[in-house]
Each structure stands twice: as C-alpha cells, then as structure tokens.
Tab-separated table of C-alpha atoms in Angstrom:
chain	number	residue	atom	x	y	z
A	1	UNK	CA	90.320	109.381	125.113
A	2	UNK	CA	88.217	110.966	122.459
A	3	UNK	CA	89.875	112.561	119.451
A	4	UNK	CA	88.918	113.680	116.370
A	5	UNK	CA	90.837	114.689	113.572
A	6	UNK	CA	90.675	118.882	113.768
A	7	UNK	CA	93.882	118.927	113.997
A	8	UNK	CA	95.365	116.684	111.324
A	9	UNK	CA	97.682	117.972	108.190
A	10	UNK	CA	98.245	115.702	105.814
A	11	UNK	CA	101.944	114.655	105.319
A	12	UNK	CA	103.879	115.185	102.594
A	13	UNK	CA	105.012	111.355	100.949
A	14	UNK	CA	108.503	111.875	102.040
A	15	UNK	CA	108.077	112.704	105.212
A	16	UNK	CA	105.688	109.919	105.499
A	17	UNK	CA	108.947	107.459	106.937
A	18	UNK	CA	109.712	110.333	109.794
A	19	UNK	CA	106.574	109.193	111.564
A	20	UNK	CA	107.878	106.259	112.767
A	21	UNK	CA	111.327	106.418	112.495
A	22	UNK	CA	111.799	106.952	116.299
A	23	UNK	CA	110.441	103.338	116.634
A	24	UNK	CA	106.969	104.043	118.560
A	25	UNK	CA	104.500	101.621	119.026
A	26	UNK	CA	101.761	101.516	116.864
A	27	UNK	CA	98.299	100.721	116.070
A	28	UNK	CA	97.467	98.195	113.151
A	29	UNK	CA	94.139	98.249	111.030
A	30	UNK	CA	92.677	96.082	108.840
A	31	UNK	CA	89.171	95.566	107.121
A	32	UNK	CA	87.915	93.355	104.671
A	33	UNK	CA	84.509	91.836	103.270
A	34	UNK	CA	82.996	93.656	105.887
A	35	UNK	CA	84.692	92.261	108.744
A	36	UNK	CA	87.665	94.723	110.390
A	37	UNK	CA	90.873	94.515	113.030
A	38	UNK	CA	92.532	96.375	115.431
A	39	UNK	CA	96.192	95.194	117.013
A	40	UNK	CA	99.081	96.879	118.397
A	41	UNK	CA	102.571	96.027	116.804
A	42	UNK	CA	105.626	97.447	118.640
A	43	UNK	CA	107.661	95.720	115.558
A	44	UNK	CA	107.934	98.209	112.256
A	45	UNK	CA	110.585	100.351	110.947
A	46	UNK	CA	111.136	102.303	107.824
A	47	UNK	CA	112.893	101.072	104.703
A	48	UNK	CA	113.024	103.469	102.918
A	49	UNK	CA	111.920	107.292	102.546
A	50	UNK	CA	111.315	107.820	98.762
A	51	UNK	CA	108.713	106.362	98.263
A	52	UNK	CA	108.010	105.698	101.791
A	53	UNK	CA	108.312	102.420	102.359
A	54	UNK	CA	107.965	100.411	106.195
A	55	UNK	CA	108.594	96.734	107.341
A	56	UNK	CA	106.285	95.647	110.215
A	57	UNK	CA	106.146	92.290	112.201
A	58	UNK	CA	102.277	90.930	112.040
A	59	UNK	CA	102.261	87.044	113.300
A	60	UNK	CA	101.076	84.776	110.279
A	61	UNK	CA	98.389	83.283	112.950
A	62	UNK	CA	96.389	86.898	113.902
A	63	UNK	CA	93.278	87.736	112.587
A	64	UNK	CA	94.608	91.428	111.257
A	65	UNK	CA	96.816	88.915	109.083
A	66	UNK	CA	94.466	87.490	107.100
A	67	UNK	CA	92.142	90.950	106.379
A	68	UNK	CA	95.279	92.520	105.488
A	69	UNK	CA	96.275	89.423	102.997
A	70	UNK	CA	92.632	89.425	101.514
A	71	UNK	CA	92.351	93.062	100.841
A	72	UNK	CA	96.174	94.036	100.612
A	73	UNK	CA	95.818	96.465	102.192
A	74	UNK	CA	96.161	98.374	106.121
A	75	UNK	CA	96.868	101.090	108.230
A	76	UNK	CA	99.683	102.036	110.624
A	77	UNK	CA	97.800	104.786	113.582
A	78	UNK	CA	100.311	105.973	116.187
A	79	UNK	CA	98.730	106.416	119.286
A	80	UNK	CA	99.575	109.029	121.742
A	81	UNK	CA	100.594	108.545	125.232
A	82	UNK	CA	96.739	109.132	126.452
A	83	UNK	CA	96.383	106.145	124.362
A	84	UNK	CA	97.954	103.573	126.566
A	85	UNK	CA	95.528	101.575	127.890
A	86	UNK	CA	93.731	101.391	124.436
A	87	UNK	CA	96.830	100.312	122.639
A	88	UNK	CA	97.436	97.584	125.897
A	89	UNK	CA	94.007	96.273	125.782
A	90	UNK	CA	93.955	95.926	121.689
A	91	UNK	CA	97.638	94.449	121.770
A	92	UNK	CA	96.224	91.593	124.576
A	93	UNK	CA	93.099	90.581	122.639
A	94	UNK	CA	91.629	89.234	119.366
A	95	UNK	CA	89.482	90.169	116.864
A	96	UNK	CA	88.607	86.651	115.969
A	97	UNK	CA	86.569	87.143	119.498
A	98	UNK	CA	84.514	89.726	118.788
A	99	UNK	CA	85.123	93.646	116.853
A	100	UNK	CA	87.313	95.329	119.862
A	101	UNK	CA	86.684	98.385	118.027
A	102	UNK	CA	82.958	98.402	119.802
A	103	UNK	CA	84.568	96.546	122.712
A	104	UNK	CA	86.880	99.298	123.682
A	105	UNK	CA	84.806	102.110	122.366
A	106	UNK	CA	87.198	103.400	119.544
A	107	UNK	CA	86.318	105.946	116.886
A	108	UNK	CA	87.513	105.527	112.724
A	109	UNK	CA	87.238	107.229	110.107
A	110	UNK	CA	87.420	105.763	106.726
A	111	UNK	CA	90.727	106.071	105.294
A	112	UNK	CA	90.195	107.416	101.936
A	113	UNK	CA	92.800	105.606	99.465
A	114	UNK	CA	92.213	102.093	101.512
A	115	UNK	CA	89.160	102.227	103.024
A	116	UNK	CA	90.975	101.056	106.124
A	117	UNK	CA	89.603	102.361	109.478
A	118	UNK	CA	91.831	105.103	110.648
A	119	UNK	CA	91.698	105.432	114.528
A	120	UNK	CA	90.464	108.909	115.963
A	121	UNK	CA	90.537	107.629	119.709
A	122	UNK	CA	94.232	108.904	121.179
A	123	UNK	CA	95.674	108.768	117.982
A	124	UNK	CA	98.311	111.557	116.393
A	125	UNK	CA	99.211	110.308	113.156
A	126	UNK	CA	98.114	107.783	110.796
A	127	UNK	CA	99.840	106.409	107.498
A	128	UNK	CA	97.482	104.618	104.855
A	129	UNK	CA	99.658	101.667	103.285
A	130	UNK	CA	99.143	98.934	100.940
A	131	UNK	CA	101.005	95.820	101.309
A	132	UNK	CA	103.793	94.928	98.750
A	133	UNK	CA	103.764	90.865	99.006
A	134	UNK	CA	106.647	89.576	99.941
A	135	UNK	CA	105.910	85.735	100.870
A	136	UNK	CA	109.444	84.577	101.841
A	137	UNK	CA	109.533	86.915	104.876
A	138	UNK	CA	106.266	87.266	105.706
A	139	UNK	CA	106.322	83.628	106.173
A	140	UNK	CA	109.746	82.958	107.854
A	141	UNK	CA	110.071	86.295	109.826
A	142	UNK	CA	106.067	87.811	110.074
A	143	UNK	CA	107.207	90.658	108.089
A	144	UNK	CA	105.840	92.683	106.030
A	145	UNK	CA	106.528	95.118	103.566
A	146	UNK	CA	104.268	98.080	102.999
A	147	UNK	CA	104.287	101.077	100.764
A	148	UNK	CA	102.585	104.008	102.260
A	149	UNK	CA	100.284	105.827	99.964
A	150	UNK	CA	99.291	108.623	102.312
A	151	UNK	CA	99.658	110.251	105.869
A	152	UNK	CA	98.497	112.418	108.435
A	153	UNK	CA	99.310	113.805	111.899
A	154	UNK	CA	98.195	115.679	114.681
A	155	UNK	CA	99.909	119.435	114.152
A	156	UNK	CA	100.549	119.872	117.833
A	157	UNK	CA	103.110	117.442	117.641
A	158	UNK	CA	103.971	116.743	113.866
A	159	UNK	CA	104.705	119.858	111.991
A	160	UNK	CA	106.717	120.363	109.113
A	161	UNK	CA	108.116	116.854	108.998
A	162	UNK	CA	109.064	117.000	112.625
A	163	UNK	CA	107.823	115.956	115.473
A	164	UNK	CA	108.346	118.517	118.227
A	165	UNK	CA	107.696	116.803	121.950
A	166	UNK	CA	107.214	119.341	124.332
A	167	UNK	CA	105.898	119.680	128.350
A	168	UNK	CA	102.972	121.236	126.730
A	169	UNK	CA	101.827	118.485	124.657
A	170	UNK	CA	102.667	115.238	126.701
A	171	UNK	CA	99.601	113.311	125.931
A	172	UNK	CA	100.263	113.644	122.327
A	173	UNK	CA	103.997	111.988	122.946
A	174	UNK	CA	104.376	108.406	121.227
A	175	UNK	CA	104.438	105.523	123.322
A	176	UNK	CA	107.409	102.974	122.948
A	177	UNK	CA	106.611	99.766	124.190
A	178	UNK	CA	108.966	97.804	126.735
A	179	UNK	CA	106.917	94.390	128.081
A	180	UNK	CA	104.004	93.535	129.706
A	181	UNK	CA	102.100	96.863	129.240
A	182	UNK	CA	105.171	99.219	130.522
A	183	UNK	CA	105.477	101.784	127.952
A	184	UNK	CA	108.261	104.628	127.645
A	185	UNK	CA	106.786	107.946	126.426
A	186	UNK	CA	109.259	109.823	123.610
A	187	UNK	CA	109.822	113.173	125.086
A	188	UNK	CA	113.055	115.265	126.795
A	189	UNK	CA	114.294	116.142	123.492
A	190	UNK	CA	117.948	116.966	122.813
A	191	UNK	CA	120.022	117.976	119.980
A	192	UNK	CA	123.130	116.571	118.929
A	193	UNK	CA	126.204	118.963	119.192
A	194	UNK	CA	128.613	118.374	116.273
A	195	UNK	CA	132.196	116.810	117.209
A	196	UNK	CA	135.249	118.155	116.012
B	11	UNK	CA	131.414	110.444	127.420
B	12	UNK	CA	133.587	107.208	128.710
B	13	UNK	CA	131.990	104.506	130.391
B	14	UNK	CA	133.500	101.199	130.870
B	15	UNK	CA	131.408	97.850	131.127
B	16	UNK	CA	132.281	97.870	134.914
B	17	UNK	CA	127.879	98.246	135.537
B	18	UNK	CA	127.083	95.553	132.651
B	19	UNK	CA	125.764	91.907	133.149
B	20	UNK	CA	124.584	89.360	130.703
B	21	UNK	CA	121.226	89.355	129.047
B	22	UNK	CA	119.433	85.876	128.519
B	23	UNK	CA	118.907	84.985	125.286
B	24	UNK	CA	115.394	85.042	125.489
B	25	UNK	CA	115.114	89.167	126.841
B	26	UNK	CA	117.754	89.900	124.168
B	27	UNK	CA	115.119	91.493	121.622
B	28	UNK	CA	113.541	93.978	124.384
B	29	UNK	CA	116.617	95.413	124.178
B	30	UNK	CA	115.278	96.933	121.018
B	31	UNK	CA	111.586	96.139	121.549
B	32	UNK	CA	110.477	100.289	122.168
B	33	UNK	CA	112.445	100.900	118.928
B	34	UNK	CA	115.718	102.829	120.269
B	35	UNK	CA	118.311	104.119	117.573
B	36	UNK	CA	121.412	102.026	117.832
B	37	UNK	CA	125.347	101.567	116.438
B	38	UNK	CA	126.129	99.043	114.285
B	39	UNK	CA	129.694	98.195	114.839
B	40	UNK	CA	131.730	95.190	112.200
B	41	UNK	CA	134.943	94.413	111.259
B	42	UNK	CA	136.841	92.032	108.973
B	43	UNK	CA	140.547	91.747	107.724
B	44	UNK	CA	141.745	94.047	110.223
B	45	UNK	CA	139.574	96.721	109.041
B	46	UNK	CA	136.554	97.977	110.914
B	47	UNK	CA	133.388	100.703	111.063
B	48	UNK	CA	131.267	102.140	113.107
B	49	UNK	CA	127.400	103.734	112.070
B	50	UNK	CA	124.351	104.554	113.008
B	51	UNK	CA	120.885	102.886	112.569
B	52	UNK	CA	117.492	104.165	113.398
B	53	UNK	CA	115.487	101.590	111.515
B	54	UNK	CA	115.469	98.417	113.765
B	55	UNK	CA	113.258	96.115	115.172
B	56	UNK	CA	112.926	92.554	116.433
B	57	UNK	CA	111.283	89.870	114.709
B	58	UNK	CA	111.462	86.830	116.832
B	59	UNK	CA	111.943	86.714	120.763
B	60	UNK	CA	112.992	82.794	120.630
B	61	UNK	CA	115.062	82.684	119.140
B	62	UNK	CA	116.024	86.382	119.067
B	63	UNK	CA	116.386	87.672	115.563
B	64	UNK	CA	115.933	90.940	114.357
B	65	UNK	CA	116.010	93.089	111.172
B	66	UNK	CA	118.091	96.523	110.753
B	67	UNK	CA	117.984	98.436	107.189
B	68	UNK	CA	121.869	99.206	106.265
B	69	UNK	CA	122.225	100.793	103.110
B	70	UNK	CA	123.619	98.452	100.493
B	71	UNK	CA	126.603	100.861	99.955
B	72	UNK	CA	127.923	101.755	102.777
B	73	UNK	CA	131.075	100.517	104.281
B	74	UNK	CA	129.458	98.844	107.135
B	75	UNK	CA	127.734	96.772	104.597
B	76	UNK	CA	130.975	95.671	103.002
B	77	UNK	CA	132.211	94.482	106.331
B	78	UNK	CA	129.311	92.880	107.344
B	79	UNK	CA	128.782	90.784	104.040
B	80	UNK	CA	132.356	89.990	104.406
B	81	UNK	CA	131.974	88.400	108.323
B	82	UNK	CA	128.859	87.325	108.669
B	83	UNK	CA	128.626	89.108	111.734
B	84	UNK	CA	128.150	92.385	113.334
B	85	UNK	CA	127.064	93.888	116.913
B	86	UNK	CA	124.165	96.102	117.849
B	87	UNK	CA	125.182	98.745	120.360
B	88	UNK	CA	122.620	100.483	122.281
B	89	UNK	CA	123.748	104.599	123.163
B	90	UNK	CA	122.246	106.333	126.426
B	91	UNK	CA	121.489	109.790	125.985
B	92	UNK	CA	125.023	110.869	127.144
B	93	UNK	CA	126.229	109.711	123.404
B	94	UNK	CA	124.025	111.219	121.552
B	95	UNK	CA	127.000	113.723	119.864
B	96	UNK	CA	128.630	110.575	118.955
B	97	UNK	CA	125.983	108.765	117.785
B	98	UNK	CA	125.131	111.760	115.575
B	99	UNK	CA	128.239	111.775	114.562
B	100	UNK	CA	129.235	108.427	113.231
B	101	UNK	CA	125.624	108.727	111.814
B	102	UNK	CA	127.042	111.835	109.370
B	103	UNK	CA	130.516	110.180	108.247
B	104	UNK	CA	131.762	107.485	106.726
B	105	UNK	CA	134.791	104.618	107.610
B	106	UNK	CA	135.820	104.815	103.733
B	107	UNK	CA	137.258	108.470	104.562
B	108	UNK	CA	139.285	107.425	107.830
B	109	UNK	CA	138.657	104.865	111.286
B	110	UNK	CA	135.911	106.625	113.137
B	111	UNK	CA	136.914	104.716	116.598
B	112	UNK	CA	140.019	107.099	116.247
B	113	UNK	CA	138.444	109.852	114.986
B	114	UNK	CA	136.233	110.260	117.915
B	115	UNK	CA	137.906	108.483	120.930
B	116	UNK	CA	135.338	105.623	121.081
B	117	UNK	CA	136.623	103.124	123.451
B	118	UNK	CA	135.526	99.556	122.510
B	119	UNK	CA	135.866	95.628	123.571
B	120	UNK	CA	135.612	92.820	121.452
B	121	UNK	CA	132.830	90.630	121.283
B	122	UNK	CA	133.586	87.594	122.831
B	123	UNK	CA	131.646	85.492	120.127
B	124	UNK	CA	132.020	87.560	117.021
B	125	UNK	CA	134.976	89.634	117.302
B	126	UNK	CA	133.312	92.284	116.328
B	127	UNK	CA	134.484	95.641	118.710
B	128	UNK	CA	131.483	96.492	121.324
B	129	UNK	CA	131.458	99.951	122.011
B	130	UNK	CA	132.089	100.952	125.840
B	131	UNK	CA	131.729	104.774	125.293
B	132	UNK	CA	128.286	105.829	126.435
B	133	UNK	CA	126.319	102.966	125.522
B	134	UNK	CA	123.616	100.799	127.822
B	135	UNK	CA	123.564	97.839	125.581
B	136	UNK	CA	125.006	95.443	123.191
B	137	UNK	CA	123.545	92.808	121.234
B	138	UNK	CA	126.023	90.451	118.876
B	139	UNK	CA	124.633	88.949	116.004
B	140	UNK	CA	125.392	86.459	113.058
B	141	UNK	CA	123.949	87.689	109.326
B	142	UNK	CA	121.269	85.586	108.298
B	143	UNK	CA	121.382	86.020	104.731
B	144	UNK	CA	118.892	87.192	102.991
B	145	UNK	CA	119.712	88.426	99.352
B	146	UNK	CA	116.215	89.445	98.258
B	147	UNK	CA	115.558	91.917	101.441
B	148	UNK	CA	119.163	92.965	101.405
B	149	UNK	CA	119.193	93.677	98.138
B	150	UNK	CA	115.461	95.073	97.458
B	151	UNK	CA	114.767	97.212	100.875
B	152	UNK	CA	118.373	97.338	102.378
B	153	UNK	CA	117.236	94.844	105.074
B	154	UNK	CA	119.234	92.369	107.205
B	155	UNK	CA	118.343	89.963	109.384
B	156	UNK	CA	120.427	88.668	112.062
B	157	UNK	CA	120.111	86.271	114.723
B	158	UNK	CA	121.453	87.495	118.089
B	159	UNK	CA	123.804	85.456	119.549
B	160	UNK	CA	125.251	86.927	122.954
B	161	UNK	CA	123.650	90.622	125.002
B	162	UNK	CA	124.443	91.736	127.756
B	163	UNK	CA	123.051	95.238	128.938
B	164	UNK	CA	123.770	98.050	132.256
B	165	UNK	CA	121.967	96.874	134.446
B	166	UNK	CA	121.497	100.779	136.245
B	167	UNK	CA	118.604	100.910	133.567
B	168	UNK	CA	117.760	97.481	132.444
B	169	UNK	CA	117.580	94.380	134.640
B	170	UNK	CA	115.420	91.168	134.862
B	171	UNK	CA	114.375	91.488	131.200
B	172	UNK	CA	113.081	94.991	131.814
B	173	UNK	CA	114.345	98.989	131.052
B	174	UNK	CA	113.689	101.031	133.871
B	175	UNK	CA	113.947	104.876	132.433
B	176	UNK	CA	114.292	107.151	136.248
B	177	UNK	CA	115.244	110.798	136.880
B	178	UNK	CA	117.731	109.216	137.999
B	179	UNK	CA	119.481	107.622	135.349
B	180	UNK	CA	118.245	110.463	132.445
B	181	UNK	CA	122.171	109.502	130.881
B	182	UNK	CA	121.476	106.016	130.634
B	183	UNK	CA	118.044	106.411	128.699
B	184	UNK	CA	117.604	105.810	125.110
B	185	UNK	CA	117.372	107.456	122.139
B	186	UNK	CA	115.104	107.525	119.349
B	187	UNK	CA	115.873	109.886	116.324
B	188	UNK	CA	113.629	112.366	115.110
B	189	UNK	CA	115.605	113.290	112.241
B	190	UNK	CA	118.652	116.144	111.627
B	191	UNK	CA	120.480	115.141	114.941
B	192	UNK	CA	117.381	115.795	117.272
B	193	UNK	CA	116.593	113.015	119.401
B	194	UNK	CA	113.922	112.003	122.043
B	195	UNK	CA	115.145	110.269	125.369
B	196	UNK	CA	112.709	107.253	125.966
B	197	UNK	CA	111.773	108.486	129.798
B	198	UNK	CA	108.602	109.208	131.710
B	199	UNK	CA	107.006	105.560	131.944
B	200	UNK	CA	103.548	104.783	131.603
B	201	UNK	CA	101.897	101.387	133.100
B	202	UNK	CA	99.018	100.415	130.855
B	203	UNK	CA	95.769	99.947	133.003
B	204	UNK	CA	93.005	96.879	132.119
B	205	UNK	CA	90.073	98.635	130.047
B	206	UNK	CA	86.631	96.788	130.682
C-alpha cells in the first residue's frame, strides 16, 4: 500500500480538470485547527478547465464538511486500484470517531498552497483546491464548488495531460465506484475512430 | 453498432443514480418544437439517490442547451464501449449545422415520460430527467440539475441495482473519457476487502 511521491510531476493548471474527468472515485481531505479528515466521494466532476474548476457531492452532516467550511479549503487524492480497500474502509467510517488516518495507517504530506494532507498511501494524483462558497447548492444538493490551485500525478500513469492505462501499470488504474465496495478499475483503453 | 431495447428492463427509482455512480461519459439527448440534438457529456454525477437527482455541466451555448431550457426535460443515455465512434462523434459536432440522428444512423425511441428520443444504438442505459432549474449554477459553472424521472438499463451488464463489467460482455461496458477521443472501458472489478 505504501507510496511515496518519487514519482509525481506537477500538473500544469489546465490539465488540472483531465484528472478526473473520467469520473473516478476519489479521496477527500480536510484539516483544520489541528483536527483533519479523510472520506471517499464517488460524486465530483469538472466544471470547467480554465481555471480548473470541479463540483463534488460532500453531505452537509460529515465531519470533512465542516473542516472544509472552517478552513475553505481541501484536497481531491485519486487513489489507485491498490487502493481499494483504503478508499472502502475511509468511505464506511467517520472521522468524528477517531483520525482514520492513524486507524488505517495512511501516509500525507502537507500540501503546500493548503496545508491540506495529501495522501501518499495508493494514491496517483492529487489536486489542491480551495472552496468557492456557494451556499444555495451546497445546502440543497451537498455540492460544492472548488477551484483547484494546484496538481500532481503519478508519471506512470499521468503524463503529459493524459492518462495512459496500460497491463503494465494496473495498480496505478483509477477505481470507479459501483455500490457496496464493488469498484470498476479504468483500463482497456480504446480510441475513437472518426465517422464519415 | 445497432442494438434494440429487446435486453432492457426497468430500473427502480431508487438504483437510478448508480447508473452514473462510477462516473461513465454519457449522451444527452432533448428535443422541443419538432427539433432535436444529440451530445456528449463527460462531466456527470449524482447528487441524491432518493430521490435521484443529478448534475451534468452543458455548456450554456450549445444547442442542446437551447432545447433543454426550452422543455424542461432531457434524457441521459448511457453508451457501451461498442459506441464509442459515435459517442466521439456527436461529442465533435454540433445540431445547429444539421440533425445528428441522421447524420450518423442513430436509431432512437421516445421516452415514454418526456418525449425526449432515447437512443437504442449501442447504449446500456437511459435515465429521463425533468430540469430543475437552477439559474445561478447554469449560468455561473454551466451546471444543471435534473431530477430523474424514469431508467431503465440492459440488464446483460446491470441488474438488481448493480453493473456487472465480464469478459464477456467487454461491448456492453462503459466508458469514461480521457480526453481527444481516447476512452477507458470500466472492466476488471475489484471487491473492496474490510481493513482492521
């Protein structure tokens, strides 16, 4: 499961929206006042790609939701697929009960615009964001807007502004999530032929 | 590339968002005053299981938009990985210049609560939804929210609330776009296991 982060580029700003435009399942970190959150959150997209911009679905009632409200302020990790159980177990438990980050063993690294942990365990990508408060939805949909102010990822997989799944690098493939801890892995890649 | 809905059966209401749960690219299909378009959409996700709502970024200028503003109403159509030509390609062209069901040969039905044409050629899913409006997120990030209000789905890959990607049904498996018409199939599943 361990990770560290020899291998991360950093990501240009707009190609920052690329890394999750294939709809994976991601990892959602928060810290505030010295008190931090980890949760899984198969609900973002991007809005936009200049600047990059993201919408994700965090329930008004979760712990990561009030950090992120207090300091403004999170960060979106993508895990890889040797990062299934981790993202499992942090999606089916809270922080209010105890910092899961020493529960399940996971390594951070300071994210260095937001001070946000970034995940090292299993993870291939991270985007640092701060939160662009927009009450209406946040309260009658859980979602929230986000601006991301930088980015990283793993250069086996995300090169160039691309990701590039290949049988060599399967643990590194994203991990879509489909219920109850079944997730699909991104991979088989194919290219669209144009039609006449 | 044809496929009829001969393999499809009703989705209950409350399953409808796993449709899109592991973030697949879809079509968004609409019509109004005898006029009608067809486009693609990577940037989806659910908000709300019960009832299911979701949010999709269309761009505020495209023809779809138009439509959809004009209805109230518009479908969510789910390709398998045997449409991924014609998903890329009424991804890269717009209704303004010419119908885009005739164009390519896309066979469709009409939505039996909207209207709105479903579309039959090489697609595992359909989800039709009413416009919640939403003027600030419309008009500010491009996103819509929509309530779905009938799904149904193939049930050779999803059944009892669930996607089951196979070898066996590699066609019927989703995509998720990576950007320049180069997809990933969602395949090779993954069952979470309990951490300590």
């Amino acid at each position: 499961m361990t990770q560290q982060f020899e291998h991360f580029k950093p990501v240009a700003l707009d190609h920052a929206s690329r890394l999750v435009n294939h709809g994976p399942t991601v990892l959602v970190t928060s810290a505030h006042a010295g008190r931090r959150n980890i949760m899984a959150a198969a609900w973002s997209m991007p809005v936009e790609f200049t600047p990059p911009r993201i919408a994700i679905v965090i329930d008004k009632h979760t712990f990561s939701r009030e950090l992120i409200a207090a300091s403004g302020v999170l960060a979106v990790c993508i895990p890889g697929a040797a990062a299934a159980d981790l993202t499992y177990a942090v999606g089916t438990s809270s922080g209010r009960e105890g910092d899961k980050f020493a529960r399940f063993g996971i390594e951070t690294w300071p994210g260095a615009l937001t001070g946000v942990p970034l995940v090292a365990s299993g993870c291939v990508a991270w985007l640092e964001c701060r939160l662009i408060p927009e009450r209406h939805t946040e309260e009658a949909y859980d979602t929230c807007f986000a601006e991301v102010v930088a980015a990283a990822a793993d250069e086996r997989v995300f090169s160039n502004g691309h990701w590039s799944f290949r049988e060599d690098n399967a643990d590194l493939h994203t991990l879509h999530h489909l219920g109850a801890g079944n997730f699909a892995r991104a991979s088989a890649m194919i290219k669209a032929k144009p039609l006449p």
